[in-house]
Short mmCIF file of C-alpha atoms in Angstrom, two decimals:
data_model
loop_
_atom_site.label_atom_id
_atom_site.label_comp_id
_atom_site.label_asym_id
_atom_site.label_seq_id
_atom_site.Cartn_x
_atom_site.Cartn_y
_atom_site.Cartn_z
CA UNK A 1 0.00 0.00 0.00
CA UNK A 2 2.87 2.38 0.81
CA UNK A 3 4.52 1.65 -2.54
CA UNK A 4 1.27 2.38 -4.36
CA UNK A 5 0.87 5.67 -2.47
CA UNK A 6 4.47 6.58 -3.29
CA UNK A 7 3.99 5.82 -6.98
CA UNK A 8 0.90 8.03 -7.06
CA UNK A 9 2.72 10.83 -5.25
CA UNK A 10 5.65 10.66 -7.66
CA UNK A 11 3.28 10.97 -10.61
CA UNK A 12 1.47 13.87 -8.99
CA UNK A 13 4.47 15.96 -7.92
CA UNK A 14 5.54 16.39 -11.53
CA UNK A 15 2.41 18.50 -11.99
CA UNK A 16 2.86 20.62 -8.87
CA UNK A 17 3.47 24.26 -9.69
CA UNK A 18 4.31 25.55 -6.21
CA UNK A 19 7.89 25.41 -4.96
CA UNK A 20 7.25 25.71 -1.20
CA UNK A 21 7.43 23.00 1.47
CA UNK A 22 3.70 22.72 2.21
CA UNK A 23 2.28 20.85 -0.76
CA UNK A 24 4.97 21.97 -3.19
CA UNK A 25 8.18 20.77 -4.82
CA UNK A 26 10.30 21.25 -1.66
CA UNK A 27 7.90 19.04 0.30
CA UNK A 28 8.00 16.43 -2.45
CA UNK A 29 11.80 16.54 -2.33
CA UNK A 30 11.82 15.84 1.43
CA UNK A 31 9.30 13.02 1.09
CA UNK A 32 11.19 11.45 -1.80
CA UNK A 33 14.45 11.59 0.17
CA UNK A 34 12.76 9.93 3.14
CA UNK A 35 11.45 7.07 1.00
CA UNK A 36 14.78 6.76 -0.82
CA UNK A 37 16.44 6.12 2.52
CA UNK A 38 13.75 3.74 3.79
CA UNK A 39 13.73 1.70 0.62
CA UNK A 40 17.46 2.06 -0.21
CA UNK A 41 16.27 2.98 -3.68
CA UNK A 42 18.80 4.84 -5.89
CA UNK A 43 16.02 5.68 -8.35
CA UNK A 44 14.20 7.65 -5.66
CA UNK A 45 17.46 9.32 -4.70
CA UNK A 46 17.90 10.39 -8.33
CA UNK A 47 14.30 11.64 -8.36
CA UNK A 48 15.04 13.81 -5.31
CA UNK A 49 18.07 15.29 -7.09
CA UNK A 50 15.88 16.06 -10.13
CA UNK A 51 13.43 17.85 -7.85
CA UNK A 52 16.29 19.87 -6.36
CA UNK A 53 17.45 20.82 -9.85
CA UNK A 54 13.93 21.79 -10.87
CA UNK A 55 13.57 24.02 -7.80
CA UNK A 56 17.00 25.53 -8.41
CA UNK A 57 16.17 26.40 -12.02
CA UNK A 58 12.73 27.75 -11.15
CA UNK A 59 14.07 30.12 -8.51
CA UNK A 60 17.32 31.08 -10.20
CA UNK A 61 19.41 29.77 -7.30
CA UNK A 62 22.03 28.58 -9.78
CA UNK A 63 22.82 32.13 -10.92
CA UNK A 64 20.68 31.97 -14.05
CA UNK A 65 17.46 33.96 -14.47
CA UNK A 66 14.53 32.22 -12.77
CA UNK A 67 12.32 30.08 -14.96
CA UNK A 68 8.60 30.69 -14.90
CA UNK A 69 7.64 27.01 -14.87
CA UNK A 70 6.97 26.94 -11.13
CA UNK A 71 5.45 29.38 -8.68
CA UNK A 72 8.07 30.88 -6.38
CA UNK A 73 7.32 31.33 -2.68
CA UNK A 74 5.26 34.48 -2.17
CA UNK A 75 5.38 34.47 1.62
CA UNK A 76 8.40 34.01 3.87
CA UNK A 77 8.77 31.21 6.39
CA UNK A 78 9.10 27.45 6.67
CA UNK A 79 5.90 26.19 5.08
CA UNK A 80 5.37 28.65 2.23
CA UNK A 81 8.67 30.49 1.95
CA UNK A 82 12.25 30.15 0.92
CA UNK A 83 13.16 28.82 4.39
CA UNK A 84 11.35 25.55 3.64
CA UNK A 85 13.17 25.33 0.32
CA UNK A 86 16.45 25.96 2.18
CA UNK A 87 15.64 23.15 4.60
CA UNK A 88 14.92 20.73 1.73
CA UNK A 89 18.08 21.70 -0.17
CA UNK A 90 20.16 21.30 2.99
CA UNK A 91 18.75 17.77 3.37
CA UNK A 92 19.67 17.12 -0.24
CA UNK A 93 23.24 18.17 0.56
CA UNK A 94 23.23 15.81 3.55
CA UNK A 95 22.26 12.94 1.26
CA UNK A 96 24.54 13.74 -1.69
CA UNK A 97 27.53 15.54 -0.18
CA UNK A 98 27.34 18.01 -3.08
CA UNK A 99 28.25 21.44 -1.67
CA UNK A 100 26.32 23.16 -4.47
CA UNK A 101 23.12 22.26 -2.60
CA UNK A 102 24.41 24.14 0.46
CA UNK A 103 25.16 27.16 -1.71
CA UNK A 104 21.60 27.07 -3.03
CA UNK A 105 20.19 26.55 0.46
CA UNK A 106 22.10 29.62 1.62
CA UNK A 107 20.66 31.63 -1.27
CA UNK A 108 17.19 30.48 -0.25
CA UNK A 109 17.58 31.30 3.44
CA UNK A 110 18.94 34.74 2.59
CA UNK A 111 15.78 35.43 0.56
CA UNK A 112 13.69 34.99 3.70
CA UNK A 113 16.20 36.80 5.91
CA UNK A 114 15.77 39.77 3.59
CA UNK A 115 12.08 39.79 4.58
CA UNK A 116 12.92 40.04 8.30
CA UNK A 117 13.30 43.11 10.45
CA UNK A 118 13.99 44.05 14.04
CA UNK A 119 11.06 45.40 16.06
CA UNK A 120 11.82 48.67 17.88
CA UNK A 121 13.33 48.18 21.31
CA UNK A 122 14.34 44.55 20.73
CA UNK A 123 17.27 42.56 19.43
CA UNK A 124 15.02 39.97 17.80
CA UNK A 125 14.58 39.39 14.10
CA UNK A 126 11.09 38.63 12.80
CA UNK A 127 9.45 38.02 9.44
CA UNK A 128 7.64 41.03 8.02
CA UNK A 129 4.62 39.83 6.04
CA UNK A 130 3.78 43.36 4.91
CA UNK A 131 1.27 43.96 7.70
CA UNK A 132 2.96 42.79 10.88
CA UNK A 133 5.99 41.03 12.30
CA UNK A 134 5.66 37.27 12.73
CA UNK A 135 7.66 35.07 15.12
CA UNK A 136 5.77 31.86 14.20
CA UNK A 137 6.95 28.47 12.96
CA UNK A 138 4.98 28.03 9.73
CA UNK A 139 5.14 31.58 8.41
CA UNK A 140 7.48 33.45 10.68
CA UNK A 141 10.95 33.76 12.08
CA UNK A 142 10.85 30.50 14.09
CA UNK A 143 10.61 28.57 10.83
CA UNK A 144 13.43 30.60 9.31
CA UNK A 145 15.49 29.83 12.44
CA UNK A 146 14.81 26.10 12.07
CA UNK A 147 16.03 26.06 8.46
CA UNK A 148 19.01 28.26 9.31
CA UNK A 149 19.98 25.96 12.20
CA UNK A 150 20.09 23.02 9.80
CA UNK A 151 22.19 24.93 7.27
CA UNK A 152 24.66 26.11 9.92
CA UNK A 153 25.36 22.51 10.93
CA UNK A 154 27.35 22.32 7.70
CA UNK A 155 28.50 25.84 6.96
CA UNK A 156 30.41 28.43 8.97
CA UNK A 157 29.03 31.90 8.27
CA UNK A 158 29.50 34.43 11.11
CA UNK A 159 26.87 36.82 9.71
CA UNK A 160 24.34 33.99 9.55
CA UNK A 161 25.16 33.04 13.15
CA UNK A 162 24.24 36.60 14.15
CA UNK A 163 20.94 36.28 12.30
CA UNK A 164 20.27 32.96 14.05
CA UNK A 165 20.85 34.52 17.47
CA UNK A 166 18.39 37.29 16.65
CA UNK A 167 15.83 34.86 15.18
CA UNK A 168 16.06 32.75 18.35
CA UNK A 169 15.41 35.86 20.43
CA UNK A 170 12.06 36.13 18.66
CA UNK A 171 11.27 32.55 19.65
#
């Protein structure tokens, strides 16, 4: 039954237009990686890499102009923003050892960090959604912190460490 569900999901994710983690390409990438590990299936591993490449092309993380084939994250944060993409690309690095995925994950996390600001009288860093500052997990700075924590397990970036400290203050 699990194999049948996986086959159906793999067929479906090729039609997904959203890039984000919640119901998008980044979420499909994480799920595919999980099944690749459970099943020790190199074909699924290759499928996860293809998803990473598709995301990278769609968002222009590889230095080329973004393609319009997929819908880029419109909101910041873990579930619908670049932070979720960063988390998925960091996991792809952990599975492949290819440092290019870390570079792309860093590009993604910086996109959401650029949507953060410091509330007056605080040292915290929170997502600005255009109306208010959000410290939440799904769509706020806590989710950005989670993705940044994962990235910083593999990469030493003093400026990003400062951002992480300020994001944690919001938590």
